[in-house]
Short mmCIF file of C-alpha atoms in Angstrom, two decimals:
data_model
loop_
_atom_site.label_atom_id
_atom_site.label_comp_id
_atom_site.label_asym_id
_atom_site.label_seq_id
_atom_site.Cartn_x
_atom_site.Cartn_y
_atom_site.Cartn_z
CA UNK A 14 66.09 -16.51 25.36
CA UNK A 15 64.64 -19.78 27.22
CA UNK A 16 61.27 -20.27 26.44
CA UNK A 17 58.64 -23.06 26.77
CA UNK A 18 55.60 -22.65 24.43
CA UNK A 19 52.82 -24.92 25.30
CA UNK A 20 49.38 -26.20 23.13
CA UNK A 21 46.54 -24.17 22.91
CA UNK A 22 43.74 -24.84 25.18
CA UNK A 23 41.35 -27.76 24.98
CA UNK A 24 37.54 -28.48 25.13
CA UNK A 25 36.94 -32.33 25.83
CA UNK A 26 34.64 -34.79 26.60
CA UNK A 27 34.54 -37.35 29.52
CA UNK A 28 36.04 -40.51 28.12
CA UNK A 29 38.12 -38.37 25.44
CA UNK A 30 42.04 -38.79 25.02
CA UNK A 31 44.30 -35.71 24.28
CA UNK A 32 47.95 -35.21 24.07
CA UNK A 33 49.24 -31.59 25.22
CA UNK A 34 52.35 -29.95 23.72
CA UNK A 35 55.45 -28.21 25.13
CA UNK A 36 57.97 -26.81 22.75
CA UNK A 37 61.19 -25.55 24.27
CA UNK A 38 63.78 -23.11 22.77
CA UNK A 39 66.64 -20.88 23.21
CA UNK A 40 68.53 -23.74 25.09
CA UNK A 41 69.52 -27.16 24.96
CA UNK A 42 66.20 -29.19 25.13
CA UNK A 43 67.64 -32.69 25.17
CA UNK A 44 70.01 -31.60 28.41
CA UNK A 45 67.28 -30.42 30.84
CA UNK A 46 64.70 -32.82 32.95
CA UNK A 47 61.16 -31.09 31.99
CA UNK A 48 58.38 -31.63 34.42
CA UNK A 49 54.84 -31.35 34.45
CA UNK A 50 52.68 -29.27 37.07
CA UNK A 51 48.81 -28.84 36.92
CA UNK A 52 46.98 -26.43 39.06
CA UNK A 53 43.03 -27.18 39.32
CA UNK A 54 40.86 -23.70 38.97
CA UNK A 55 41.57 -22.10 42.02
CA UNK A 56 43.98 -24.30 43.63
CA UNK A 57 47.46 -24.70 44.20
CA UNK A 58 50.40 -26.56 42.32
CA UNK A 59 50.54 -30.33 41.71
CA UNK A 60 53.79 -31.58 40.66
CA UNK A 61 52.69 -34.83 38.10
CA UNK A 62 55.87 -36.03 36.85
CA UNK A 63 59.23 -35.27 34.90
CA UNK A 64 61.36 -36.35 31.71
CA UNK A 65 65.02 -36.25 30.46
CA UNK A 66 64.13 -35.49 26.74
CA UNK A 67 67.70 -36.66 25.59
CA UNK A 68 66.60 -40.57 27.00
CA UNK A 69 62.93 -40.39 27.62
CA UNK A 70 64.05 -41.85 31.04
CA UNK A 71 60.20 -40.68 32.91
CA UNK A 72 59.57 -40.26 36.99
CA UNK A 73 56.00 -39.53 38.19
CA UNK A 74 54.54 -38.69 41.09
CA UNK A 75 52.27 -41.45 43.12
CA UNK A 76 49.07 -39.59 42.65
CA UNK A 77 49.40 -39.22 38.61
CA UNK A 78 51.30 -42.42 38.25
CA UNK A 79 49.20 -44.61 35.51
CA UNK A 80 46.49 -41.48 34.96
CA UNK A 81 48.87 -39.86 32.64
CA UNK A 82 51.54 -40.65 30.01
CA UNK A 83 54.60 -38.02 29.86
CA UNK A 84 57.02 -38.31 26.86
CA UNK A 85 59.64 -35.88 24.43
CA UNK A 86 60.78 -36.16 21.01
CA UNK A 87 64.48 -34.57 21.16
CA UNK A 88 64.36 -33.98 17.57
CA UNK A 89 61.22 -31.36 17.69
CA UNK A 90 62.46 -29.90 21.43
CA UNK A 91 58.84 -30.79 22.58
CA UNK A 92 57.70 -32.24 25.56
CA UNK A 93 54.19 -33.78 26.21
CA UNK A 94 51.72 -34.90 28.30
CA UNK A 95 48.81 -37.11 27.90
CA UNK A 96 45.60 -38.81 28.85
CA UNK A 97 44.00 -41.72 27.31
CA UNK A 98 40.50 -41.21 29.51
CA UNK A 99 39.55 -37.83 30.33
CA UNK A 100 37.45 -37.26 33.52
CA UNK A 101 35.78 -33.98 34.42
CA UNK A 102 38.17 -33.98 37.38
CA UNK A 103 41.16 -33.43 34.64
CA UNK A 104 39.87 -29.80 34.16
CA UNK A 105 42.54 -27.51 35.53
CA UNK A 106 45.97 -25.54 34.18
CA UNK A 107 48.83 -27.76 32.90
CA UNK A 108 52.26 -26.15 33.12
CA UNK A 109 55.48 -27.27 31.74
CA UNK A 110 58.55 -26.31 33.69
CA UNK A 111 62.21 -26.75 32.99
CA UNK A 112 64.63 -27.74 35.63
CA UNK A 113 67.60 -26.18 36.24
CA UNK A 114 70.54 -27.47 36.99
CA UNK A 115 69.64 -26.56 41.12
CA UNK A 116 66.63 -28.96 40.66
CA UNK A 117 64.43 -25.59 41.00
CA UNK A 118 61.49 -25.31 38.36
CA UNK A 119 63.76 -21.95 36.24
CA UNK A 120 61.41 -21.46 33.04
CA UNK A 121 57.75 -22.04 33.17
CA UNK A 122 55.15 -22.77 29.80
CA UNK A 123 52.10 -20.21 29.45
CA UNK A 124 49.98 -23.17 30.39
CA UNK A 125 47.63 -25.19 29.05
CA UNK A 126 43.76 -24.65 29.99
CA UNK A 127 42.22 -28.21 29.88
CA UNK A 128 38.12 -28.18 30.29
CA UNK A 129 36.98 -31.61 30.46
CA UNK A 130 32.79 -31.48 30.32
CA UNK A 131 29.61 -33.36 29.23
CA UNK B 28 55.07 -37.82 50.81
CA UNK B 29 56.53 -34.88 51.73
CA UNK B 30 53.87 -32.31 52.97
CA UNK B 31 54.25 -28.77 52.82
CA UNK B 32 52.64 -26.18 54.95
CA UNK B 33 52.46 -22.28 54.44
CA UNK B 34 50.95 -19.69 56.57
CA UNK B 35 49.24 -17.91 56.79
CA UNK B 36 46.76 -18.98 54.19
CA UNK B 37 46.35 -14.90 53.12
CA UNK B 38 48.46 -12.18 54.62
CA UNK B 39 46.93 -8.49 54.30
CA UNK B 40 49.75 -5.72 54.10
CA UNK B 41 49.90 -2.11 53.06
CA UNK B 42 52.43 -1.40 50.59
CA UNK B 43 55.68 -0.40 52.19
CA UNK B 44 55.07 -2.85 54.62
CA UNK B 45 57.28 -6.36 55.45
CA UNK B 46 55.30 -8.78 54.31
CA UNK B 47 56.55 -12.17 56.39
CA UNK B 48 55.32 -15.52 54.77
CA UNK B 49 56.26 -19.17 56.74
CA UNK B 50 56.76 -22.37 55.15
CA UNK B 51 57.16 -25.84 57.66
CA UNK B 52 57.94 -29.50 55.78
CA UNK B 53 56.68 -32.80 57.06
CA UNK B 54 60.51 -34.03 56.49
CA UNK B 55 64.02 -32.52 56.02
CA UNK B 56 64.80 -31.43 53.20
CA UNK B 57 68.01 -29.86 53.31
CA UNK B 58 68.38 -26.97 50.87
CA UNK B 59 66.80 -28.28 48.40
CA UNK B 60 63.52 -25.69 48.90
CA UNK B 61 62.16 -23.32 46.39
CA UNK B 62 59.77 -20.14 46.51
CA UNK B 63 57.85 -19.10 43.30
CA UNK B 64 55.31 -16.20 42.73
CA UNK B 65 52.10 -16.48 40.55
CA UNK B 66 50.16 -13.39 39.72
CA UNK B 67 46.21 -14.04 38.55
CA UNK B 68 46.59 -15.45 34.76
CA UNK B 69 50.55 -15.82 34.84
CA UNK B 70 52.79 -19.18 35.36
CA UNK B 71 54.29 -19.62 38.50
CA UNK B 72 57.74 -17.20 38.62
CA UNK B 73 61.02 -19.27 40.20
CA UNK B 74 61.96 -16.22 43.03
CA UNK B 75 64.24 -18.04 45.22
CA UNK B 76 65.91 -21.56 44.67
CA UNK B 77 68.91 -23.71 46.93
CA UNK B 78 66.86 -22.27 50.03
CA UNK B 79 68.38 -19.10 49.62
CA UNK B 80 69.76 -18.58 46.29
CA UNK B 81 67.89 -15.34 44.18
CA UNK B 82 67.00 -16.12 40.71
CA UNK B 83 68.04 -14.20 38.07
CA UNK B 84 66.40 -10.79 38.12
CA UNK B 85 64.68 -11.44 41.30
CA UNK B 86 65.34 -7.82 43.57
CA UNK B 87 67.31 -7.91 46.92
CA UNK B 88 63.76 -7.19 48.79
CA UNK B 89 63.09 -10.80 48.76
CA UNK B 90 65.28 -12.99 51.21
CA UNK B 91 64.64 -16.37 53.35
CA UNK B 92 65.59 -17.27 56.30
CA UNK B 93 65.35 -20.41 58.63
CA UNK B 94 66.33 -23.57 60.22
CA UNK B 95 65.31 -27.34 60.18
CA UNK B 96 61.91 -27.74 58.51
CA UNK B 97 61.22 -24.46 58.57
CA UNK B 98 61.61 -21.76 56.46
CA UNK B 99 60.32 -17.83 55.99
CA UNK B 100 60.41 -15.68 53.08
CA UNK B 101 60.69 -12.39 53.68
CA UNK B 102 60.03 -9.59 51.16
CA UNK B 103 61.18 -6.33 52.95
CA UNK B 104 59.16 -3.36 51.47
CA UNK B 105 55.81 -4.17 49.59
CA UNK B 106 55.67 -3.33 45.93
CA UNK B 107 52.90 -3.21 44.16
CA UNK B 108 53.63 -5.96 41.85
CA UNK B 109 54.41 -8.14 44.63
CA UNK B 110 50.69 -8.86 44.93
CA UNK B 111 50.56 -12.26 44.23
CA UNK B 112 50.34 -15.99 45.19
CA UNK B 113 53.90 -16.85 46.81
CA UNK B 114 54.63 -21.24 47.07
CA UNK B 115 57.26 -22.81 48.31
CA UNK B 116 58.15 -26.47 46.90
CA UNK B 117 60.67 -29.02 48.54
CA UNK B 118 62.41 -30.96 45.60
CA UNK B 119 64.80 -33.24 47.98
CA UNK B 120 62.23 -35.58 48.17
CA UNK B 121 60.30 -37.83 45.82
CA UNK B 122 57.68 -36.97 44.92
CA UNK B 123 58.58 -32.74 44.90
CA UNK B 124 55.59 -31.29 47.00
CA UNK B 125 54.43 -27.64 46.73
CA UNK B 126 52.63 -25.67 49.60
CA UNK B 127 49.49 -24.80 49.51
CA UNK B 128 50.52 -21.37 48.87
CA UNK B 129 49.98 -18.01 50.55
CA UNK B 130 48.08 -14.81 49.02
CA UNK B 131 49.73 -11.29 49.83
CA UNK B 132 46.71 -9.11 49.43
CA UNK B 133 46.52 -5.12 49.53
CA UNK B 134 45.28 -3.93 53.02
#
């Protein structure tokens, strides 16, 4: 069985870094492009980015480019995604999807809650 | 970017019911559109990829139809557990954009 099992949530400070987790199994991690999607509370989806875990090779969207770092290690099937400056504006869901081979988003991560506050 | 836009924004329907939900794109993007459901504390669900295509699992009730830029997912006879958040999300463009989204509520 696919699954993606993502880091527990997080309580940060402005200014803070973190580094979220996403841990595929039941498939070949290094052959699928994962991406990252955050929904803010009570909004819709934001697509932020994507990697190839076999090559690291990275995309991201305009609007995360250079807020956020995306990277895999193959060798632990795990995915993640992080920040090196937190702002309160950073609170929301994080989601880890894998894409299928139709470019569709076919298993989604639990989510990660990420509550960025003085 | 691409921009996608769903209505309506909330759609009230009595279970039973056909429940009708639009989606219009900003550019083409061939068939390269995706719907998804997300129920209050879940991920998002993939329901429908390829424009048409039925994930895995995903019951006959749900189709989509549509031309162009525009596309309409139809889910034929209410079930409860339809009750949800329903996105669509162009991928033949970068960056992929989701819709806003549209909430199928209980009348």
């Amino acid at each position: 069985e696919v699954q993606l099992a993502q880091s527990g949530a997080e309580l940060k400070k402005p200014g803070e870094s973190l580094k979220i987790s996403c841990k595929g199994s039941g498939y070949s991690f290094p052959s699928y492009w994962i991406a990252w999607v955050r929904q803010m509370p009570g909004e819709g989806l934001e697509w932020m980015g994507i990697i190839h875990p076999d090559d690291s090779e990275t995309k991201y969207s305009p609007s995360f480019q250079g807020h956020v770092t995306i990277s895999a290690d193959k060798s632990i099937s795990t995915a993640y995604l992080q920040w090196r400056s937190l702002k309160a504006s950073d609170t929301g869901i994080y989601y880890c999807a894998r894409r299928s081979p139709a470019l569709a988003s076919d298993y989604w991560g639990q989510g990660t809650l990420v509550t960025v506050s003085s | 970017e691409t921009v996608m836009t769903q209505s309506p924004d909330t759609l009230s329907v009595s279970p039973g019911e056909r429940a009708t939900l639009t989606c219009r794109a900003s550019q083409k993007f061939g068939s390269n559109l995706a719907w998804y459901q997300q129920k209050p504390g879940q991920a998002p669900r993939l329901l429908i990829y390829g424009a048409s295509t039925r994930a895995t699992g995903i019951p006959a009730r749900f189709s989509v139809s549509g031309s162009g830029t525009e596309r309409t997912l139809t889910i034929s006879s209410l079930q409860s557990e339809d009750f949800a958040v329903y996105y669509c999300q162009q991928y033949n463009n970068w960056p992929p954009t989701f819709g806003q989204g549209t909430k199928v509520e209980i009348k």
